Short mmCIF file of C-alpha atoms and ligand atoms in Angstrom, two decimals:
data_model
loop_
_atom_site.label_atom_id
_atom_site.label_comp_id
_atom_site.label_asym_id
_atom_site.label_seq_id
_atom_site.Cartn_x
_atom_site.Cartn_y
_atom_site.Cartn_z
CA UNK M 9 163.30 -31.78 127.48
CA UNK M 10 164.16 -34.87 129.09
CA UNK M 11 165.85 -36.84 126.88
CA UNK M 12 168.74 -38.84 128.23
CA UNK M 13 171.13 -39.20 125.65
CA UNK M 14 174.46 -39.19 127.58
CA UNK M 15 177.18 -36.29 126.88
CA UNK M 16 177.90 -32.99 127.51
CA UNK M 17 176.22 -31.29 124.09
CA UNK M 18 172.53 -33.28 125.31
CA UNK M 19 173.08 -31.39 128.56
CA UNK M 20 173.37 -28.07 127.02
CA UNK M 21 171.19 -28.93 124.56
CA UNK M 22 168.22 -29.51 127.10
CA UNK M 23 168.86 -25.99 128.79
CA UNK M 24 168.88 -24.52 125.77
CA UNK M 25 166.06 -26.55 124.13
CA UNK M 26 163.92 -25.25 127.52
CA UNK M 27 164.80 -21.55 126.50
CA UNK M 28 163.91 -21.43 122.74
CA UNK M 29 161.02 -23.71 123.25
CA UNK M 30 159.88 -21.09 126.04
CA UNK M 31 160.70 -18.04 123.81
CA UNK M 32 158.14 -19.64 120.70
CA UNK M 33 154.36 -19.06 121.47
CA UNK M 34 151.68 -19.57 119.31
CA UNK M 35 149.05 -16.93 119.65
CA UNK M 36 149.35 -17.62 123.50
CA UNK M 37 148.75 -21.32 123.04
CA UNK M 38 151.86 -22.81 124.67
CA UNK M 39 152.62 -25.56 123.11
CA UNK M 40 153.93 -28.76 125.12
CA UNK M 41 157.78 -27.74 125.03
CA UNK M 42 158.35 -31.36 126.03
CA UNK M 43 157.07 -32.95 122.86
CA UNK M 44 158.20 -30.98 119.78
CA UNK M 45 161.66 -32.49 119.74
CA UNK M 46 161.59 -35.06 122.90
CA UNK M 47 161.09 -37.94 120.76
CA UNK M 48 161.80 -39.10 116.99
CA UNK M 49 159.54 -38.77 114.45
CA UNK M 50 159.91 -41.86 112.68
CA UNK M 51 161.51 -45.13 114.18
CA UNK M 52 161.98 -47.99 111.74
CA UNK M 53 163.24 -51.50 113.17
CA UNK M 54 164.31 -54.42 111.51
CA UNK M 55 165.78 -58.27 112.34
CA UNK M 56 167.67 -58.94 109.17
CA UNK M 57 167.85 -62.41 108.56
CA UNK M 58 171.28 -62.94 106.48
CA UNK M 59 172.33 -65.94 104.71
CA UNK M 60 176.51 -66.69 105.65
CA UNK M 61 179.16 -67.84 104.01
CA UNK M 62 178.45 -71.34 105.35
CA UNK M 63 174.86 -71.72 104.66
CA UNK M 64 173.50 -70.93 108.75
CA UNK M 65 171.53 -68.27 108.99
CA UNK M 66 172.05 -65.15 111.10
CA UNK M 67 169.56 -62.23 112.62
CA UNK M 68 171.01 -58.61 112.75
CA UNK M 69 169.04 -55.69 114.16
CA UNK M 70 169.24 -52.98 112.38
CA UNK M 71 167.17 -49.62 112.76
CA UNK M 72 166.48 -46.63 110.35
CA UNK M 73 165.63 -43.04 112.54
CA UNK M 74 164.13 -40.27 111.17
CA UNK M 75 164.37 -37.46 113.79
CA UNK M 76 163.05 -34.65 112.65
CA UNK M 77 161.84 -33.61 108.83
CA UNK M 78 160.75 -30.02 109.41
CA UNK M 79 163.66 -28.03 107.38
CA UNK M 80 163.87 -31.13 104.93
CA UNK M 81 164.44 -34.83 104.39
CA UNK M 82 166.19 -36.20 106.53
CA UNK M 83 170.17 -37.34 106.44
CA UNK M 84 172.57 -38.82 107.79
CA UNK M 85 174.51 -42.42 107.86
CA UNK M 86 174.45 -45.83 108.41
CA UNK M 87 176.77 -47.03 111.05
CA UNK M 88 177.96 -50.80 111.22
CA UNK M 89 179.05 -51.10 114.44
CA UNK M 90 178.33 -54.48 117.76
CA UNK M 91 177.30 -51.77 119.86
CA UNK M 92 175.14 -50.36 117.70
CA UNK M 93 171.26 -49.82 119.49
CA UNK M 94 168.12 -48.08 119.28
CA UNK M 95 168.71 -45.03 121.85
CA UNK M 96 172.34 -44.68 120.00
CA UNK M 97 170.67 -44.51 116.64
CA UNK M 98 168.30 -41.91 118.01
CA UNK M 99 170.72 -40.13 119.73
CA UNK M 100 172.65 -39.61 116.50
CA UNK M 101 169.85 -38.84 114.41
CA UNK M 102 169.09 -35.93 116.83
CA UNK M 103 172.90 -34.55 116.88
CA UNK M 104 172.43 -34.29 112.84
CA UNK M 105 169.35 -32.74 112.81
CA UNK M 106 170.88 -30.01 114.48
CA UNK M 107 174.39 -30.17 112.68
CA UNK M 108 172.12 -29.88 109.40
CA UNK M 109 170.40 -26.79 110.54
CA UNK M 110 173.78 -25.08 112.01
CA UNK M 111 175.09 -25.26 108.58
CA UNK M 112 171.73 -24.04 107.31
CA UNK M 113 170.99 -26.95 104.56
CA UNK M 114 167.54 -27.66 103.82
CA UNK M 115 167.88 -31.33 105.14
CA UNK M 116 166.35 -32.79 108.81
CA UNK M 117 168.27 -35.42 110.56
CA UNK M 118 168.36 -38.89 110.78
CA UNK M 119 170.68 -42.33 111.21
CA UNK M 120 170.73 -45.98 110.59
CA UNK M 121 172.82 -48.30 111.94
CA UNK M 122 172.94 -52.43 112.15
CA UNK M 123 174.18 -54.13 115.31
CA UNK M 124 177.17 -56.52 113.62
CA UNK M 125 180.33 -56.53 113.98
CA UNK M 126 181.95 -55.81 110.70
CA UNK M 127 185.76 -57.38 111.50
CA UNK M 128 183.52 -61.21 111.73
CA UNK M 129 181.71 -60.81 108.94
CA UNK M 130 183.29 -61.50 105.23
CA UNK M 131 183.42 -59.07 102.16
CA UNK M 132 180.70 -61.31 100.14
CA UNK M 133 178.43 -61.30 103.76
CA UNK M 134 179.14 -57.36 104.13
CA UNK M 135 177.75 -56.85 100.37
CA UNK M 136 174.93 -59.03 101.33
CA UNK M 137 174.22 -56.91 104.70
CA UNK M 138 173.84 -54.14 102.66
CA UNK M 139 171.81 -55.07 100.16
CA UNK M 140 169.37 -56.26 102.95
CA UNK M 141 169.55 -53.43 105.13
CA UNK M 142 167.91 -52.01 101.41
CA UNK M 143 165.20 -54.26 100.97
CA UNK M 144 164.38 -53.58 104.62
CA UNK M 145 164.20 -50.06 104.41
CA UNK M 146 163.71 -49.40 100.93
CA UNK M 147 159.90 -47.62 101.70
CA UNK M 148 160.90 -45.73 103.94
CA UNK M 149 164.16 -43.59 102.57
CA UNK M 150 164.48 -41.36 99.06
CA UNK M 151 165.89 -38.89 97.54
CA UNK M 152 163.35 -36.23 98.57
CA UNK M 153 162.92 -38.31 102.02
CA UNK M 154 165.74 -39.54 103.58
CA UNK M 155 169.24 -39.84 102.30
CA UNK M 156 171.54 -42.22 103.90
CA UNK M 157 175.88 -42.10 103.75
CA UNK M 158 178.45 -43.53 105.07
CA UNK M 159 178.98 -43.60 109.27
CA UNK M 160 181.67 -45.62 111.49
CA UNK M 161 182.66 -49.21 109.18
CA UNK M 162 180.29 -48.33 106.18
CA UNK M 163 182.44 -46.30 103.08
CA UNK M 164 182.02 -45.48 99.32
CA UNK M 165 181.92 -49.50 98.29
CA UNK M 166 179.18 -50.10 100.64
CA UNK M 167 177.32 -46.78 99.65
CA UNK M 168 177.18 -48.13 95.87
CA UNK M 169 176.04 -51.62 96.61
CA UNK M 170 173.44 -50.03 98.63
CA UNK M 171 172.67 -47.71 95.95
CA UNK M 172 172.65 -49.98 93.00
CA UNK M 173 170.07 -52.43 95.17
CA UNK M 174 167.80 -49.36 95.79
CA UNK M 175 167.71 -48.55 92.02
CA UNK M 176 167.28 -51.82 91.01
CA UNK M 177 163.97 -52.34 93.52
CA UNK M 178 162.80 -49.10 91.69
CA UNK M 179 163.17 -50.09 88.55
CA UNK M 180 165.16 -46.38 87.60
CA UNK M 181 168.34 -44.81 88.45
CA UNK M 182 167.90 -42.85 91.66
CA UNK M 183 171.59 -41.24 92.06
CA UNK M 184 170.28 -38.95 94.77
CA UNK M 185 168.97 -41.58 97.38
CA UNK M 186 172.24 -41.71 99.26
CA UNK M 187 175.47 -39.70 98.95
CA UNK M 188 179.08 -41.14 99.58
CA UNK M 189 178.81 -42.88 96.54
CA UNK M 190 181.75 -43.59 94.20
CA UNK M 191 182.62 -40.83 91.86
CA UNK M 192 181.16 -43.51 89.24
CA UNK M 193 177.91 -43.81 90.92
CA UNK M 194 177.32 -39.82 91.20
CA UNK M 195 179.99 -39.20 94.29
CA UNK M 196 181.18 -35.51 94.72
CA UNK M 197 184.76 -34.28 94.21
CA UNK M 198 186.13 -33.29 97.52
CA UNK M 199 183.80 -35.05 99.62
CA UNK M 200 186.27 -38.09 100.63
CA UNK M 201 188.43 -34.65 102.78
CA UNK M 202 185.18 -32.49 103.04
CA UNK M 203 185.00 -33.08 106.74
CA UNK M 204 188.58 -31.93 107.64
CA UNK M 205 188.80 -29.40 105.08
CA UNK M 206 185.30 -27.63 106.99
CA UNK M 207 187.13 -27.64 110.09
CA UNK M 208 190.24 -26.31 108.44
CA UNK M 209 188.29 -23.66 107.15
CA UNK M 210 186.28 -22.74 110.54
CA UNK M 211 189.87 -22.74 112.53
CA UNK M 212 191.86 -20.57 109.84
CA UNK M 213 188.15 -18.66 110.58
CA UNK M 214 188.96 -18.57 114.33
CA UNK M 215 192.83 -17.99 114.19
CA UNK M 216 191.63 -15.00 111.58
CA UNK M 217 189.20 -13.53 114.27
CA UNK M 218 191.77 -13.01 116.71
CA UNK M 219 194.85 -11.93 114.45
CA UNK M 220 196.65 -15.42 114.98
CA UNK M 221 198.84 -16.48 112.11
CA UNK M 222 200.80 -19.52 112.90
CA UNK M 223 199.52 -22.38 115.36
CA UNK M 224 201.54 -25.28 116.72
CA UNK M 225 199.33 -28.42 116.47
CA UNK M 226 198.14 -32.10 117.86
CA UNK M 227 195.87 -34.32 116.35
CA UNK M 228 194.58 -37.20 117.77
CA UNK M 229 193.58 -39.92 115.21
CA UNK M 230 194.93 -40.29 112.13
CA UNK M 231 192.00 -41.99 109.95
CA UNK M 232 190.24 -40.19 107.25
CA UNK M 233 189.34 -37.10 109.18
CA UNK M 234 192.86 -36.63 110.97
CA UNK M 235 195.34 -37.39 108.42
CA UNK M 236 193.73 -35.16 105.84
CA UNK M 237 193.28 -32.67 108.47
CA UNK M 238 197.09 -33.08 109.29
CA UNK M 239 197.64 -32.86 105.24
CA UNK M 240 195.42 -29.71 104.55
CA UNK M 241 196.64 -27.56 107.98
CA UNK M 242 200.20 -28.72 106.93
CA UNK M 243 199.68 -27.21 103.74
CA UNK M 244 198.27 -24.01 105.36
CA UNK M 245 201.44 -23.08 106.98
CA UNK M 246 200.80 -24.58 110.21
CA UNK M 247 203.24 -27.07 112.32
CA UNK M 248 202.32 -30.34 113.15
CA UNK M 249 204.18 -31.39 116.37
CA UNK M 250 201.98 -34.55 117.52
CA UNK M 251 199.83 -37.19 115.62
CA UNK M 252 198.24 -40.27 116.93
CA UNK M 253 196.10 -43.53 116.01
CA UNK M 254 194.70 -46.22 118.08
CA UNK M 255 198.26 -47.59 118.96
CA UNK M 256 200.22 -44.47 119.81
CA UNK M 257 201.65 -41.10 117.87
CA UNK M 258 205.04 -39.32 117.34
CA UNK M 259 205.70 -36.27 118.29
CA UNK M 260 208.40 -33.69 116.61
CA UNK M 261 208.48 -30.30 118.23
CA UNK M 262 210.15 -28.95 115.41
CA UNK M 263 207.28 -29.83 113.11
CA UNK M 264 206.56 -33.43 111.31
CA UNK M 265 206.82 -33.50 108.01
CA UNK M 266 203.37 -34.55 107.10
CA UNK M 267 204.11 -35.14 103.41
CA UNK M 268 206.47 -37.52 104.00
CA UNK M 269 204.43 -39.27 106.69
CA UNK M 270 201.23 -39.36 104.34
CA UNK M 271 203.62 -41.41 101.74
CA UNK M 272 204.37 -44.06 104.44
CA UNK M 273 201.28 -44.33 106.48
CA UNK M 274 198.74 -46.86 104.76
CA UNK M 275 195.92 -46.07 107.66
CA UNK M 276 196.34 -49.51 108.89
CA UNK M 277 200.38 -49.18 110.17
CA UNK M 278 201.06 -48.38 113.38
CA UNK M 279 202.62 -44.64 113.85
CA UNK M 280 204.36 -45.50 116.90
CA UNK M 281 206.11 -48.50 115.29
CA UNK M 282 207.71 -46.05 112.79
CA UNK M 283 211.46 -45.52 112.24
CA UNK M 284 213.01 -42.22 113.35
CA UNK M 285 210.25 -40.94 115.23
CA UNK M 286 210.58 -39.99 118.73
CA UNK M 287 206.98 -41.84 120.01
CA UNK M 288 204.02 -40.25 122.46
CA UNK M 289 201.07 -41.77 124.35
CA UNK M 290 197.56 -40.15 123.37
CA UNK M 291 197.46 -39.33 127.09
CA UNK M 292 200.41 -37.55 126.51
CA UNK M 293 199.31 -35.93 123.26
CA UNK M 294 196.36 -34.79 125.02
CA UNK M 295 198.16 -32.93 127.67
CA UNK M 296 200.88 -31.66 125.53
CA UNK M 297 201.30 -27.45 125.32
CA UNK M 298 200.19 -26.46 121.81
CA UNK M 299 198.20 -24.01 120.36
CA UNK M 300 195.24 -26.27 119.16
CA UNK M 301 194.71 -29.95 120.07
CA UNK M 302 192.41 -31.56 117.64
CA UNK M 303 190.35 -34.93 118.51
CA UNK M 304 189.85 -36.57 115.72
CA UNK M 305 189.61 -39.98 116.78
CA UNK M 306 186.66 -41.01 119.50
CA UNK M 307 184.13 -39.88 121.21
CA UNK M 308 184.64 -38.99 125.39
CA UNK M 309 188.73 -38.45 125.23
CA UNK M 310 188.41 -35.03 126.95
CA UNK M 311 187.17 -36.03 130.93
CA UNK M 312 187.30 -35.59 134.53
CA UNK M 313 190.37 -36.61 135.23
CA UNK M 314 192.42 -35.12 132.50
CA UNK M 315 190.65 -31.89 131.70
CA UNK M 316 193.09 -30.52 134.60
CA UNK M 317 195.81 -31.04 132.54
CA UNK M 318 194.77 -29.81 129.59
CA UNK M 319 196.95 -27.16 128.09
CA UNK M 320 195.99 -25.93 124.62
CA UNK M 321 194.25 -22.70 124.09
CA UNK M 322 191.70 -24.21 121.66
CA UNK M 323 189.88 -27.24 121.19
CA UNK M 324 188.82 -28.19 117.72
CA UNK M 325 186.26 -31.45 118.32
CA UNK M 326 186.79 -33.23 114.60
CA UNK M 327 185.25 -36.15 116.45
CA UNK M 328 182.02 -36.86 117.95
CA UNK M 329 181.63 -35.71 121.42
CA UNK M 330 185.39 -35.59 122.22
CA UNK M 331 184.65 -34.03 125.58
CA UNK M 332 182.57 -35.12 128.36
CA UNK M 333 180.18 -33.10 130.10
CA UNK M 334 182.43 -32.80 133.19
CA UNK M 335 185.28 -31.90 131.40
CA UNK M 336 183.52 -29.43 129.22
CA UNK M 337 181.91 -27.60 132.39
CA UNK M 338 185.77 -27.13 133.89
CA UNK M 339 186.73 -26.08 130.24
CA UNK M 340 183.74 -23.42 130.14
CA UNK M 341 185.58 -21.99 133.12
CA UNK M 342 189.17 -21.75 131.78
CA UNK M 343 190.71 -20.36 129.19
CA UNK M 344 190.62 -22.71 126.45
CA UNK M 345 188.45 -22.52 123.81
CA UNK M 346 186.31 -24.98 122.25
CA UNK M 347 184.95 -25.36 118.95
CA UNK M 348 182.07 -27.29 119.05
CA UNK M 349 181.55 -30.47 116.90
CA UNK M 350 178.35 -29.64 115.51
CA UNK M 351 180.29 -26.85 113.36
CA UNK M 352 183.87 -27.91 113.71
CA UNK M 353 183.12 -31.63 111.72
CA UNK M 354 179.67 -30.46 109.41
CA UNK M 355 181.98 -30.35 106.21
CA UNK M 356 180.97 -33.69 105.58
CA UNK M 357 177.25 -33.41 105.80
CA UNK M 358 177.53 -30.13 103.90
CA UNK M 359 179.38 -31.57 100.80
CA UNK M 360 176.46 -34.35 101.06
CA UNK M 361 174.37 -31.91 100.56
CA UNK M 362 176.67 -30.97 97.37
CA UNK M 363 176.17 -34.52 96.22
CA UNK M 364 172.81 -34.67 96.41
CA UNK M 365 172.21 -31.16 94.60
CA UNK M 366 174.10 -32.36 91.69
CA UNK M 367 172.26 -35.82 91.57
CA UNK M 368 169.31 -34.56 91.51
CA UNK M 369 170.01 -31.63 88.81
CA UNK M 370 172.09 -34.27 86.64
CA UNK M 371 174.99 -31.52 86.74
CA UNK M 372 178.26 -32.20 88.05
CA UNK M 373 180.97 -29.63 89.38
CA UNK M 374 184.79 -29.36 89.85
CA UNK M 375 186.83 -29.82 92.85
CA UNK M 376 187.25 -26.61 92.65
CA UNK M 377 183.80 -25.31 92.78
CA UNK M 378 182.92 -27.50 95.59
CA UNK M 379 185.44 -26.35 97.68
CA UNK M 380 184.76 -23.00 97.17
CA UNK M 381 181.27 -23.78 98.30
CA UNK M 382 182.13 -25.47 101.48
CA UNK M 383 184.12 -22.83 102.30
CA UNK M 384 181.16 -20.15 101.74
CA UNK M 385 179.15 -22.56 103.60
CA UNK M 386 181.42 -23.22 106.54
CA UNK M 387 182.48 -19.43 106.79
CA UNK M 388 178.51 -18.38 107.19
CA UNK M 389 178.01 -20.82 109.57
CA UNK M 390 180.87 -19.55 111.90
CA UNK M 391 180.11 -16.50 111.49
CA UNK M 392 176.65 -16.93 112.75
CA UNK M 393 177.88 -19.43 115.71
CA UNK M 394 179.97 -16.60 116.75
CA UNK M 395 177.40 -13.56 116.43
CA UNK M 396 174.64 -15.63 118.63
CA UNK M 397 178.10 -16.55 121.35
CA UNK M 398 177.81 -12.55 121.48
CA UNK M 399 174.21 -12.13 121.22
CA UNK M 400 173.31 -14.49 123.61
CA UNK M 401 176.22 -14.12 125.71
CA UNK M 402 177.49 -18.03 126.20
CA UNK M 403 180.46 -20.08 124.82
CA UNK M 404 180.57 -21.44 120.73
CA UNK M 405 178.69 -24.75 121.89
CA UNK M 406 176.43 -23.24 123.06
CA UNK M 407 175.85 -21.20 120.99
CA UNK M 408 175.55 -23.81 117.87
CA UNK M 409 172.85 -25.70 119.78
CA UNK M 410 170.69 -21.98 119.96
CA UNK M 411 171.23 -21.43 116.79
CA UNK M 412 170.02 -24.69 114.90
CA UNK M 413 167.57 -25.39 117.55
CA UNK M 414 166.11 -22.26 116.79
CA UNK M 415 166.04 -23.38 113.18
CA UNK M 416 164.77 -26.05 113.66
CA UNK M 417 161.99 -24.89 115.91
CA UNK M 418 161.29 -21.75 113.32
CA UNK M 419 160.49 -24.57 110.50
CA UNK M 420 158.31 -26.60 113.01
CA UNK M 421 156.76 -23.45 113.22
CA UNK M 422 156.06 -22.41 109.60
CA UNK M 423 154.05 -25.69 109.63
CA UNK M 424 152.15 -24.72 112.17
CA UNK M 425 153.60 -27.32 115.02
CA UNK M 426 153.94 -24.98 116.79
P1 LIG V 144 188.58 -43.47 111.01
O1 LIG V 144 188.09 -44.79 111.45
O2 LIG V 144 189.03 -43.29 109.60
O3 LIG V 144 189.82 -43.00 111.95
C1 LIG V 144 189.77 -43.07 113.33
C2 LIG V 144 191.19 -42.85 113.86
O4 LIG V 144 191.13 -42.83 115.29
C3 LIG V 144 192.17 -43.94 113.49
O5 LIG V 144 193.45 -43.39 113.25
C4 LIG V 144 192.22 -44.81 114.75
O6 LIG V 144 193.45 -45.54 114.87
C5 LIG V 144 192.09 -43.74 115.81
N1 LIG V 144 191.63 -44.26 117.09
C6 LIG V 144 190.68 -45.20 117.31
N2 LIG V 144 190.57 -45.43 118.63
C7 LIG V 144 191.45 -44.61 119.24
C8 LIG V 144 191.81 -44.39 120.58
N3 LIG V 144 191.25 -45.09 121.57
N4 LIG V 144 192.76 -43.47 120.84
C9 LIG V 144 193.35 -42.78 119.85
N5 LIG V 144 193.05 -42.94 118.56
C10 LIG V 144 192.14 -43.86 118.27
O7 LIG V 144 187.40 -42.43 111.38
P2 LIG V 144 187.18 -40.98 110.79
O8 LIG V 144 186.23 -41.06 109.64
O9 LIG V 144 188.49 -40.30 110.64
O10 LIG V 144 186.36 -40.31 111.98
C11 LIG V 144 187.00 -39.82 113.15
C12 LIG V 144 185.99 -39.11 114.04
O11 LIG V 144 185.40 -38.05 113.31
C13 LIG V 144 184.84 -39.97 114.54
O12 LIG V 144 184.48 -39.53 115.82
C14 LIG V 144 183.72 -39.65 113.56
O13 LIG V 144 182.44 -39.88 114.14
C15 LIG V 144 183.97 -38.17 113.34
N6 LIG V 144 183.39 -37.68 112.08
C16 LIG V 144 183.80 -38.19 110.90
C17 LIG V 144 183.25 -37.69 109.73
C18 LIG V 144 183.71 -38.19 108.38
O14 LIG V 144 183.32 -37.60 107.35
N7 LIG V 144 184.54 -39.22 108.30
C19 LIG V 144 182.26 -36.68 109.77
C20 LIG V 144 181.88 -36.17 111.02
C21 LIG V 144 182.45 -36.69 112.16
#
């Protein structure tokens, strides 16, 4: 496996692709290990031409890959984003066609994504985007194909103009063609916290494991996946010494009382500007001595030069690729412990997988009972990540990489790819 696709999990994904791929013959016939899950299935480009505000005309690229299809159709979101390209796309839609199979739901992976930036466009131009990046597509994606959501600048409003232009090309109400819908459209209870409620559930999972009751925590990023994080281990018992955003955090070694932050924080304040509060760099928060630091924010805050200093005993990646591949090869080696994204943040994906189940059977379920899914869901999949750590004898990343390559790679071979 050569593909370059520039962090730490493609690294130990391409040992570990090697040794599955080398484990799977076909009555002797060796198949070429380099091609099975080198490149993308499908790649889908577009220019989108889009009419603005003031009557010019601008071109956006925008791309729709469909990585692999062997366990199902393929999912995952659309990302709005300047930097958005072709090898990021692909890159993405590889990470969730593993994530997919970790959490063992019968979908593939794949991503979208249009090169724009979304702060210079305007709300009428976004809706128009959308609808485009629709008619673009529209042959290529379905509900028994491949099911878009929402990814970094897209959300709920986008996800039902893009679903009410899909129906409207097909002439029939297609709830199922995309999830992260409104809860009008066919959205799912409990998937707006689904992501930080699964990796609430696989820490309380981890803490369980090794008799821990109480942790002392710091969160980096305080968007949708850290604040309800923050909320639901708050909630859980645990103390919250140190949040951050983009701007700064606040620490509180005596615990911050989330609750009362949650009233005052709108998402687009500034934590560090708040009254009260004693304030803390995210270098700082990074390094600080808790229990469990939790990225939640971007991708590649975890490197060379501050691994050293890291001092929590676990690592819970809520964001993408928190860690590089330096820093994760000096973690391997200490004593922290890290839980990989591919489990850690696959709450989201999973309750997508919710939404899509009741779209398509036309039968909708309680908070309740989707939560109590995701939590079946997300406590299997641990479990499993853990059994092949012991099996196989290597760390939880890993680990999650053998185990849904090896899903992946047993579906490819039920078809007879391989
Ligand atoms: P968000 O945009 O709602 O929040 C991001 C937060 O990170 C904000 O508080 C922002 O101020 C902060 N931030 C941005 N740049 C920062 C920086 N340089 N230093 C510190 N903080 C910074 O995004 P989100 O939906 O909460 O997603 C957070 C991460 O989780 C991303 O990596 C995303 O890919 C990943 N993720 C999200 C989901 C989901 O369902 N939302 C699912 C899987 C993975």
């Amino acid at each position: 496996m050569d593909i370059d696709l520039g962090n730490n999990s493609m690294e130990t994904l391409c040992k570990t692709c090697s040794i599955q791929l080398d484990k799977i013959k076909n009555g002797g016939r060796f198949i070429d290990k380099k091609e099975i899950l080198k490149t993308p299935r499908k790649t889908f480009t577009a220019n989108i031409p889009l009419k603005m505000d003031d009557g010019s005309v601008e071109i956006f690229p925008a791309f729709r890959i469909q990585y692999n299809d062997a366990r199902g159709p393929t999912k995952g979101g659309i990302r709005f984003h300047q930097n958005v390209s072709q090898e990021e796309v692909k890159k993405l839609a590889f990470l969730m066609t593993i994530k997919s199979a970790v959490v063992d739901i019968p979908f593939g992976g794949g991503k979208g994504g249009v090169k724009v930036n979304p702060s210079k466009i305007s709300e009428s131009e976004k809706e128009r985007l959308s609808r485009e990046y629709i008619r673009h597509f529209h042959r290529f994606i379905g509900p028994e194909q491949d099911i878009p959501a929402p990814d970094v600048n897209t959300n709920e409003k986008i996800m039902g103009w893009m679903t009410d232009e899909y129906e409207k090309i097909k002439g029939r109400k297609l709830p199922g063609i995309l999830t992260g819908k409104p809860l009008s459209l066919g959205g799912s209870k409990g998937r707006s916290y689904a992501t930080s409620l699964g990796g609430a559930i696989i820490l309380e999972e981890y803490l369980k494991e090794e008799s821990i009751d109480r942790v002392e925590v710091a969160i980096q990023g305080f968007g949708n996946v850290g604040s309800n994080l923050a909320k639901i281990l708050h909630d859980k018992g645990h103390k919250i010494v140190a949040v951050s955003d983009a701007e700064g955090g606040i620490i509180d070694n005596e615990g911050i009382d989330i609750m009362d932050l949650y009233g005052k924080y709108d998402g687009d304040g500034d934590l560090s500007k708040m009254k009260d509060v004693e304030e803390i760099s995210n270098k700082e928060l990074l390094e600080l001595d808790v229990d469990v630091l939790i990225p939640a924010a971007i991708e590649n805050q975890i490197h060379e030069e501050n691994v050293d200093k890291i001092k929590a005993n676990i690592i819970l990646e809520m964001a993408n690729s928190p860690v590089t591949t330096e820093a994760d090869k000096v973690l391997e080696n200490s004593n922290t412990v890290v839980i990989p994204d591919i489990l850690a943040n696959a709450g989201g994906v999973t309750v997508s997988y919710f939404e899509w189940l009741q779209n398509i059977s036309h039968e909708y379920w309680t908070e309740e009972q989707v939560n109590n899914k995701l939590k079946a869901y997300m406590v299997r999949a641990f479990k499993q990540v853990r059994e092949t750590s012991e099996n196989d004898e290597c760390g939880l990343r890993e680990a999650a990489y053998i185990l849904g390559i090896r899903r992946v790679l047993e579906a490819e071979k039920s078809r007879g790819n391989l």
